[in-house]
Coordinates of C-alpha atoms and ligand atoms in Angstrom, one line a residue:
M1101 CA 12.7 14.2 30.2
Y1102 CA 13.0 14.1 26.4
D1103 CA 10.8 17.1 25.7
Q1104 CA 13.4 19.2 24.0
L1105 CA 14.7 16.3 21.9
L1106 CA 11.1 15.6 20.8
A1107 CA 10.5 19.2 19.9
E1108 CA 13.8 19.3 17.9
A1109 CA 13.0 16.0 16.1
H1110 CA 9.5 17.2 15.1
A1111 CA 11.0 20.4 13.8
V1112 CA 13.4 18.4 11.6
L1113 CA 10.6 16.3 10.1
R1114 CA 8.5 19.4 9.5
K1115 CA 11.4 21.1 7.8
N1116 CA 12.0 18.1 5.5
D1117 CA 8.3 17.5 4.8
R1118 CA 7.5 17.9 1.1
G1119 CA 3.7 17.1 1.4
Q1120 CA 3.5 13.6 0.1
W1121 CA 6.9 12.5 1.3
T1122 CA 9.8 13.6 3.5
V1123 CA 13.3 14.1 2.1
P1124 CA 16.2 12.6 4.1
A1125 CA 18.0 16.0 4.3
G1126 CA 17.0 19.1 2.4
D1127 CA 20.2 20.0 0.5
L1128 CA 22.1 16.7 0.3
Y1129 CA 19.2 14.3 -0.4
P1130 CA 16.3 16.1 -2.1
H1131 CA 14.3 13.1 -3.2
Q1132 CA 12.3 10.3 -1.6
W1133 CA 14.4 7.2 -0.5
L1134 CA 12.9 3.8 0.2
W1135 CA 14.2 2.8 3.6
D1136 CA 14.5 6.4 4.8
S1137 CA 10.7 6.8 4.3
C1138 CA 10.0 3.6 6.1
F1139 CA 12.0 4.8 9.2
I1140 CA 10.4 8.2 8.9
A1141 CA 6.9 6.7 8.9
I1142 CA 7.8 4.6 12.0
G1143 CA 8.5 7.9 13.8
L1144 CA 5.7 9.9 12.2
R1145 CA 3.1 7.5 13.5
H1146 CA 3.5 8.9 17.0
V1147 CA 3.0 12.5 15.8
D1148 CA 0.6 12.4 12.9
I1149 CA -0.8 9.0 11.9
E1150 CA -2.3 10.2 8.6
R1151 CA 1.0 11.8 7.6
A1152 CA 2.7 8.5 8.3
K1153 CA 0.3 6.7 6.0
T1154 CA 0.9 9.3 3.3
E1155 CA 4.7 8.8 3.6
L1156 CA 4.3 5.1 2.8
R1157 CA 1.7 5.7 0.1
G1158 CA 4.3 8.0 -1.4
L1159 CA 6.5 5.0 -1.9
M1160 CA 3.8 3.2 -3.9
R1161 CA 4.1 6.0 -6.6
G1162 CA 7.4 4.4 -7.7
Q1163 CA 6.6 0.7 -7.7
W1164 CA 7.5 -0.9 -11.0
R1165 CA 5.1 -3.0 -12.9
N1166 CA 7.2 -6.1 -12.0
G1167 CA 6.9 -5.3 -8.3
M1168 CA 10.3 -3.7 -7.7
L1169 CA 10.4 -0.8 -5.3
P1170 CA 13.1 1.7 -6.2
N1171 CA 15.5 3.1 -3.7
I1172 CA 14.9 6.7 -5.0
I1173 CA 11.8 8.4 -6.4
F1174 CA 13.1 11.7 -7.8
S1175 CA 11.5 15.0 -6.8
G1176 CA 10.5 17.4 -9.6
G1177 CA 11.0 14.7 -12.3
G1178 CA 14.5 14.3 -11.1
L1179 CA 16.2 16.7 -13.4
G1180 CA 19.9 17.3 -13.4
F1181 CA 22.8 15.0 -12.5
D1182 CA 20.7 12.5 -10.6
R1183 CA 18.5 11.8 -13.5
L1184 CA 21.5 11.5 -15.8
L1185 CA 23.1 8.9 -13.6
W1186 CA 20.1 6.8 -12.9
N1187 CA 17.5 7.5 -15.6
D1188 CA 15.3 4.5 -16.2
A1189 CA 12.6 6.4 -18.2
E1190 CA 11.6 3.6 -20.5
L1191 CA 12.1 0.8 -18.0
A1192 CA 10.0 1.6 -15.0
G1193 CA 6.6 1.0 -16.3
V1194 CA 5.3 3.6 -13.9
S1195 CA 3.7 6.8 -14.8
K1196 CA 5.8 8.9 -17.2
K1197 CA 5.6 11.7 -14.7
I1198 CA 7.5 9.7 -12.1
R1199 CA 11.2 9.0 -12.4
T1200 CA 12.8 6.5 -10.2
S1201 CA 16.2 4.7 -9.8
G1202 CA 16.4 1.1 -11.1
I1203 CA 17.7 -0.6 -7.9
T1204 CA 16.1 -1.3 -4.6
Q1205 CA 17.0 -0.8 -0.9
P1206 CA 16.5 -2.9 2.3
P1207 CA 12.9 -4.1 2.5
M1208 CA 11.7 -2.2 5.6
L1209 CA 8.2 -1.6 4.1
A1210 CA 6.3 -4.4 5.8
E1211 CA 7.8 -3.4 9.2
A1212 CA 6.7 0.2 8.7
V1213 CA 3.2 -0.7 7.5
W1214 CA 2.8 -3.1 10.4
R1215 CA 3.9 -0.5 13.0
V1216 CA 1.7 2.2 11.5
G1217 CA -1.2 -0.2 11.6
Q1218 CA -0.6 -0.9 15.3
K1219 CA -1.6 2.7 16.0
L1220 CA -4.9 2.3 14.2
K1221 CA -8.2 1.0 15.6
D1222 CA -10.0 -2.1 14.3
K1223 CA -11.7 -0.9 11.1
E1224 CA -9.1 1.5 10.1
Q1225 CA -6.4 -1.0 10.7
L1226 CA -8.1 -3.6 8.6
A1227 CA -8.5 -1.0 5.7
W1228 CA -4.9 0.0 6.0
Y1229 CA -3.5 -3.5 5.9
R1230 CA -5.8 -4.4 3.0
E1231 CA -4.7 -1.3 1.1
M1232 CA -0.9 -2.0 1.5
L1233 CA -0.8 -5.8 1.4
P1234 CA -0.9 -6.2 -2.5
S1235 CA 2.2 -4.0 -2.9
I1236 CA 4.2 -5.7 -0.2
I1237 CA 3.3 -9.1 -1.7
R1238 CA 4.4 -8.0 -5.2
Y1239 CA 7.6 -6.6 -3.8
H1240 CA 8.6 -9.7 -1.9
E1241 CA 7.6 -11.9 -4.8
W1242 CA 9.9 -9.8 -7.1
L1243 CA 12.8 -10.2 -4.6
Y1244 CA 12.6 -14.0 -4.7
R1245 CA 11.8 -14.3 -8.4
E1246 CA 14.4 -11.9 -9.7
R1247 CA 17.1 -12.1 -7.0
D1248 CA 17.3 -15.7 -5.9
P1249 CA 17.4 -17.6 -9.2
R1250 CA 19.0 -20.7 -7.7
Q1251 CA 16.5 -20.7 -4.9
E1252 CA 19.2 -20.7 -2.2
G1253 CA 17.0 -18.8 0.2
L1254 CA 19.2 -15.7 0.2
V1255 CA 18.4 -12.8 -2.1
V1256 CA 21.2 -11.2 -4.0
I1257 CA 21.9 -7.5 -4.3
F1258 CA 23.8 -6.0 -7.3
H1259 CA 25.1 -2.8 -5.8
S1260 CA 26.2 -1.5 -2.4
Y1261 CA 23.6 1.2 -2.7
E1262 CA 21.0 -1.5 -2.5
S1263 CA 22.3 -2.4 1.0
G1264 CA 22.0 1.2 2.1
L1265 CA 25.5 0.9 3.5
D1266 CA 27.2 2.4 0.6
N1267 CA 31.0 2.1 1.3
S1268 CA 30.9 -0.4 4.1
P1269 CA 34.2 -2.4 4.1
Y1270 CA 32.7 -5.6 2.7
W1271 CA 31.7 -3.7 -0.4
I1272 CA 35.1 -2.1 -0.7
A1273 CA 36.5 -5.6 -0.5
E1274 CA 34.3 -6.6 -3.4
L1275 CA 35.5 -3.5 -5.4
K1276 CA 39.1 -4.4 -4.7
K1277 CA 38.6 -7.9 -6.0
K1278 CA 37.4 -6.3 -9.3
G1279 CA 40.1 -3.7 -9.4
L1280 CA 39.5 -0.1 -10.3
P1281 CA 37.6 0.5 -13.6
S1282 CA 40.1 1.7 -16.3
W1283 CA 38.6 5.2 -16.5
V1284 CA 38.9 5.6 -12.8
K1285 CA 42.6 4.6 -13.1
L1286 CA 43.0 7.2 -15.8
I1287 CA 41.5 9.9 -13.6
D1288 CA 44.0 8.9 -10.9
K1289 CA 46.9 9.0 -13.3
L1290 CA 45.9 12.4 -14.6
H1291 CA 45.5 13.7 -11.1
I1292 CA 42.1 15.3 -11.9
N1293 CA 40.2 13.9 -8.9
W1294 CA 39.8 17.4 -7.7
L1295 CA 37.7 18.2 -10.7
I1296 CA 35.3 15.2 -9.9
N1297 CA 35.2 16.2 -6.3
K1298 CA 34.0 19.7 -7.3
A1299 CA 30.9 18.0 -8.9
R1300 CA 30.1 16.0 -5.8
R1301 CA 27.0 17.4 -4.0
D1302 CA 27.9 15.5 -0.9
L1303 CA 31.2 17.3 -0.5
S1304 CA 29.4 20.7 -0.2
E1305 CA 27.8 19.3 2.9
A1306 CA 30.7 17.6 4.6
P1307 CA 34.5 17.3 4.2
I1308 CA 35.8 14.4 2.1
K1309 CA 37.2 12.7 5.2
E1310 CA 33.6 12.1 6.3
R1311 CA 32.5 10.8 2.9
M1312 CA 33.6 8.2 0.4
S1313 CA 37.0 8.5 -1.2
G1314 CA 37.0 9.6 -4.9
D1315 CA 38.0 6.1 -6.2
E1316 CA 35.2 4.5 -4.2
A1317 CA 32.6 7.0 -5.4
L1318 CA 33.6 6.6 -9.0
S1319 CA 33.8 2.8 -8.9
F1320 CA 30.3 2.7 -7.5
I1321 CA 29.1 5.0 -10.3
S1322 CA 30.7 2.5 -12.7
G1323 CA 28.6 -0.2 -11.1
L1324 CA 25.5 1.8 -11.5
E1325 CA 26.2 2.6 -15.2
Y1326 CA 26.6 -1.2 -15.7
L1327 CA 23.2 -2.0 -14.3
K1328 CA 21.7 0.8 -16.3
R1329 CA 23.3 -0.6 -19.5
K1330 CA 21.8 -4.0 -18.7
G1331 CA 18.4 -2.3 -18.5
Y1332 CA 18.2 -3.4 -14.8
D1333 CA 17.3 -6.8 -16.1
S1334 CA 18.2 -9.3 -13.4
S1335 CA 18.5 -12.3 -15.7
E1336 CA 21.0 -10.4 -17.9
I1337 CA 22.9 -9.1 -14.9
F1338 CA 23.2 -12.5 -13.3
K1339 CA 25.1 -13.7 -16.5
H1340 CA 27.9 -11.4 -15.6
P1341 CA 27.3 -9.3 -12.5
Y1342 CA 29.4 -6.2 -11.6
M1343 CA 28.8 -7.2 -8.0
A1344 CA 26.5 -9.8 -6.5
V1345 CA 26.2 -10.3 -2.8
Q1346 CA 24.0 -12.3 -0.5
D1347 CA 23.9 -9.5 1.9
V1348 CA 23.4 -10.3 5.6
A1349 CA 21.8 -6.9 6.4
F1350 CA 19.3 -7.0 3.5
N1351 CA 18.4 -10.6 4.1
S1352 CA 17.9 -10.1 7.9
I1353 CA 15.6 -7.2 7.2
L1354 CA 13.7 -9.3 4.6
V1355 CA 13.3 -12.2 7.0
R1356 CA 11.8 -9.9 9.6
A1357 CA 9.7 -8.2 6.9
N1358 CA 8.3 -11.6 6.0
S1359 CA 7.2 -12.1 9.6
R1360 CA 5.4 -8.7 9.4
L1361 CA 3.9 -9.6 6.1
A1362 CA 2.5 -12.8 7.6
Q1363 CA 1.0 -10.8 10.5
I1364 CA -0.5 -8.2 8.1
A1365 CA -2.0 -10.9 5.9
K1366 CA -3.5 -12.7 8.9
A1367 CA -4.9 -9.4 10.3
A1368 CA -6.4 -8.7 6.9
G1369 CA -7.8 -12.2 6.5
V1370 CA -5.8 -12.8 3.3
K1371 CA -3.9 -16.0 2.4
L1372 CA -0.4 -15.5 1.0
P1373 CA 0.5 -17.3 -2.2
V1374 CA 1.9 -20.7 -1.6
E1375 CA 5.2 -20.2 -3.5
L1376 CA 5.8 -17.0 -1.6
K1377 CA 5.3 -18.7 1.7
A1378 CA 7.8 -21.4 0.7
A1379 CA 10.4 -18.8 -0.3
M1380 CA 9.9 -17.0 3.0
A1381 CA 10.4 -20.1 5.0
L1382 CA 13.5 -21.0 3.0
N1383 CA 14.9 -17.5 3.5
R1384 CA 14.5 -17.9 7.2
R1385 CA 16.3 -21.2 7.3
S1386 CA 19.1 -20.1 5.1
L1387 CA 20.2 -17.0 7.0
G1388 CA 22.3 -19.2 9.3
Q1389 CA 24.6 -20.1 6.3
L1390 CA 26.1 -16.6 6.7
W1391 CA 27.4 -17.5 10.2
D1392 CA 31.2 -18.0 10.6
E1393 CA 31.8 -20.2 13.6
P1394 CA 35.5 -19.5 14.2
S1395 CA 35.0 -15.7 14.4
G1396 CA 31.5 -15.9 15.9
Q1397 CA 30.2 -13.4 13.4
F1398 CA 27.7 -13.2 10.5
Y1399 CA 29.1 -12.0 7.1
S1400 CA 27.7 -11.3 3.7
R1401 CA 28.5 -13.8 1.0
D1402 CA 29.9 -13.3 -2.5
Y1403 CA 27.3 -15.0 -4.7
L1404 CA 29.8 -16.0 -7.4
S1405 CA 32.5 -17.5 -5.3
G1406 CA 30.2 -18.7 -2.6
E1407 CA 32.6 -17.4 0.0
L1408 CA 31.9 -15.2 3.0
I1409 CA 33.3 -11.7 2.7
K1410 CA 35.1 -11.7 6.0
E1411 CA 35.2 -7.9 6.7
P1412 CA 33.7 -7.4 10.1
T1413 CA 30.9 -4.8 10.2
V1414 CA 27.9 -4.0 12.4
T1415 CA 25.7 -6.0 10.0
T1416 CA 26.8 -9.0 12.1
F1417 CA 24.1 -8.0 14.6
L1418 CA 21.2 -7.9 12.3
P1419 CA 20.2 -11.6 12.4
L1420 CA 19.1 -10.7 16.0
Y1421 CA 16.6 -8.4 14.4
A1422 CA 15.6 -11.2 12.0
G1423 CA 15.0 -13.4 15.1
T1424 CA 17.1 -16.2 13.6
A1425 CA 20.3 -16.2 15.6
T1426 CA 20.6 -19.2 18.0
P1427 CA 20.9 -18.4 21.7
E1428 CA 24.6 -19.4 21.5
Q1429 CA 25.2 -17.1 18.5
A1430 CA 23.3 -14.3 20.3
K1431 CA 25.5 -14.7 23.3
R1432 CA 28.7 -14.4 21.2
L1433 CA 27.4 -11.4 19.4
V1434 CA 26.6 -9.6 22.7
R1435 CA 30.2 -10.4 23.9
L1436 CA 31.5 -8.9 20.7
M1437 CA 29.4 -5.8 21.2
N1438 CA 30.8 -5.3 24.7
N1439 CA 34.4 -5.9 23.8
P1440 CA 36.5 -2.7 24.0
S1441 CA 38.7 -3.7 21.1
Q1442 CA 35.7 -4.4 18.9
Y1443 CA 32.3 -2.6 19.2
K1444 CA 32.5 -1.1 22.7
T1445 CA 33.2 2.6 22.0
K1446 CA 32.2 5.5 24.2
W1447 CA 29.2 6.0 21.8
Q1448 CA 27.9 2.8 20.4
L1449 CA 27.5 1.2 17.9
P1450 CA 30.3 2.0 15.6
C1451 CA 29.4 0.6 12.2
V1452 CA 32.9 -1.0 11.9
P1453 CA 34.8 -2.5 14.9
R1454 CA 37.9 -0.8 16.2
S1455 CA 39.9 -3.9 15.2
S1456 CA 39.2 -3.3 11.5
D1457 CA 41.8 -1.7 9.3
Y1458 CA 39.0 0.4 7.9
F1459 CA 37.9 1.8 11.3
S1460 CA 37.5 5.5 11.1
H1461 CA 35.9 8.1 13.5
F1462 CA 34.6 10.1 10.6
R1463 CA 34.1 8.2 7.4
Y1464 CA 30.5 7.5 6.5
W1465 CA 29.9 3.7 6.7
Q1466 CA 33.4 2.9 8.0
G1467 CA 33.1 3.6 11.7
P1468 CA 30.5 6.2 12.7
V1469 CA 27.3 5.5 14.6
W1470 CA 24.1 5.4 12.6
L1471 CA 20.7 5.7 14.4
N1472 CA 18.8 3.4 12.1
I1473 CA 21.3 0.6 12.7
N1474 CA 21.1 1.2 16.5
W1475 CA 17.3 1.0 16.2
L1476 CA 17.4 -2.3 14.4
V1477 CA 19.9 -3.7 16.9
I1478 CA 17.9 -2.5 20.0
D1479 CA 14.9 -4.3 18.7
G1480 CA 17.0 -7.4 18.0
L1481 CA 18.6 -7.4 21.4
A1482 CA 15.2 -7.1 23.1
R1483 CA 13.6 -9.9 21.1
S1484 CA 16.6 -12.1 21.8
G1485 CA 16.2 -11.7 25.6
F1486 CA 19.0 -9.1 26.1
D1487 CA 16.7 -6.5 27.6
E1488 CA 19.4 -4.8 29.7
E1489 CA 21.7 -4.4 26.7
A1490 CA 18.7 -3.1 24.6
Q1491 CA 17.8 -0.5 27.2
R1492 CA 21.4 0.6 27.6
L1493 CA 21.8 1.1 23.8
K1494 CA 18.5 2.9 23.6
K1495 CA 19.5 5.3 26.4
S1496 CA 22.9 6.0 24.9
S1497 CA 21.4 6.5 21.4
L1498 CA 19.0 9.1 22.8
A1499 CA 21.8 10.8 24.7
L1500 CA 23.8 10.9 21.6
V1501 CA 21.1 12.6 19.5
G1502 CA 20.1 14.8 22.5
N1503 CA 23.6 16.1 22.9
N1504 CA 24.6 16.5 19.3
G1505 CA 21.4 17.1 17.3
C1506 CA 19.7 15.0 14.5
S1507 CA 22.9 14.5 12.4
E1508 CA 23.2 11.9 9.7
Y1509 CA 25.8 9.9 11.6
F1510 CA 28.1 10.4 14.7
N1511 CA 31.7 10.1 15.8
P1512 CA 31.8 6.9 18.0
I1513 CA 34.4 8.4 20.3
T1514 CA 33.4 12.0 20.8
G1515 CA 29.7 11.7 19.8
V1516 CA 30.1 14.8 17.5
G1517 CA 27.5 14.8 14.6
L1518 CA 28.8 14.2 11.1
G1519 CA 27.5 14.4 7.5
A1520 CA 24.2 16.3 6.9
D1521 CA 22.4 18.2 9.7
N1522 CA 18.6 17.8 10.3
F1523 CA 18.6 14.2 9.0
S1524 CA 15.1 12.8 8.9
W1525 CA 15.6 9.2 10.0
T1526 CA 17.7 10.2 13.0
A1527 CA 14.8 12.5 14.1
A1528 CA 12.1 9.9 13.4
L1529 CA 13.8 7.1 15.1
A1530 CA 14.6 9.2 18.1
I1531 CA 10.9 9.9 18.4
D1532 CA 10.1 6.2 18.1
L1533 CA 12.6 5.2 20.7
I1534 CA 11.1 7.8 23.1
S1535 CA 7.5 7.1 22.3
A1536 CA 7.1 3.3 21.5
Ligands
GLC1856 C1 23.0 7.4 1.7 C2 22.9 6.3 2.6 C3 21.6 5.5 2.4 C4 20.4 6.4 2.5 C5 20.6 7.7 1.6 C6 19.5 8.7 1.8 O1 23.1 7.0 0.4 O2 24.0 5.4 2.5 O3 21.4 4.4 3.3 O4 19.2 5.8 2.2 O5 21.8 8.3 1.8 O6 19.5 9.1 3.1

C-alpha cells in the first residue's frame, strides 16, 4: 500500500547520503545535525542496518572531550559563513580536522542506538550496545553536570537552536522579554533588512513568510555570538545567560533517552554510574513541575524567573513520549489534541494551536506540521494507552507525506509541503512509521 512512498523516501535518503552521514537537505542544510541523524538512523535501520550504524558513528566524530554532542558537525571543515558564525576551533577538543558548533540539540541518541540495536541479533547487538554506551553515558553526564547546576532535575538550554524548534513562540516570548539587541534595532531603523535577507541561505529555498522574520533571525544570531564569546563555558554563561530555559521538549526527550540508556546498559551488562542514575531519577520526577493545572498543558520554564512560559505549543504533548504524564494529564492532552479551536486541524499536528496569536499556516515552527514531532507524539500516545489516536495520527502523517512528498514541514490546513524538499528526517520517519 505504501510502496511508492517507500521508494520515494529511500530515494531521498540516497540523494542526501554523504557516505558517513546524511545531510538534512542538500542545499539548505549541508552538514550533519545531531537529532536529524538520530531520526535518520531510526529510518535507515529498516533499509540498511550497517548504514544506520555508520550514521550514528558519524555523530561520535564531533563529541567534545567534556562529553558534549554538538548540534552541527560541519562538512568540508565548515568553511564559509557557517564557520564564521559558530567556529569553536580552540574549544572543541576534538580532532582539528573536525569543526563543530558549540551547542547541543535534543538528546535522541540513546533512542536511536536502542532502536538500531533492536534490529541486530544477539552477538552483534551486544557489540553495538557496548560500542555506543560510553559516548551516551558521557553525553548524559555532561547534560546533568553542566546544565543542571542547582540539581533541580531539569536541564537548561541556552539557545532556541538547542531545542531544535528554532522560532517556536515560547522562544520568541523569551526574546521579547530581552528586547531586540541594539544592532538589530539599528538595522531596522536604517531599513537595511533586505540586505541581510539577501545573505540568508534559507531564503533561497523558501519565501520569508515560511521562515523566521529578519528580527528573529538576527536576535538568535546575537544569542549565538554571546555563547561563542563566553567560550561555550556553562559556568560562565549561567552567571548571566542570554536565554536559559528548562525546555519541556528537551527534558521529555532526555527522560525517554534515560530509559533507553538503562535498557542498553542492562543489555550490555554494564552498571551505570551511581550519580548519573540519581540524576536520571530526579529528572523523571521533576518533569511534572512543568504542568500547568488551570490550562491543562505542559510549558517550558524560564530558569531565571522560575516562571512557566505560557505560550502554548505542540511541546505540551511530549511528556507522553517521556512516559511521565499522569493518566488524568494524558486525558486532558488528548482532549486538547482533538479540539478544533486548538490542535485539531485537517492535517495534524500543527506545531502551534489555532488559538495562539502566533498561529500561521506557513511559518516554520509557528504552525506547520513537522513529521518528527508527529513521530514522537504517536509513540507517546501509544505508550499512554491511546492506541486509536496513535493509529489515526500515524495514518494521517503517512497520507500527508504520501500526497505532498518528503517536505521539511507542511501546511496544517491544505497539507501542502513547505520549506526544503527532499528532507531526510521526513523520509526516514515515514519509512519507520510504515515498517516498525
Ligand atoms: C532547523 C531545525 C532543526 C534542524 C535543522 C536541520 O534548524 O529547526 O530542528 O535540526 O534545521 O534540519
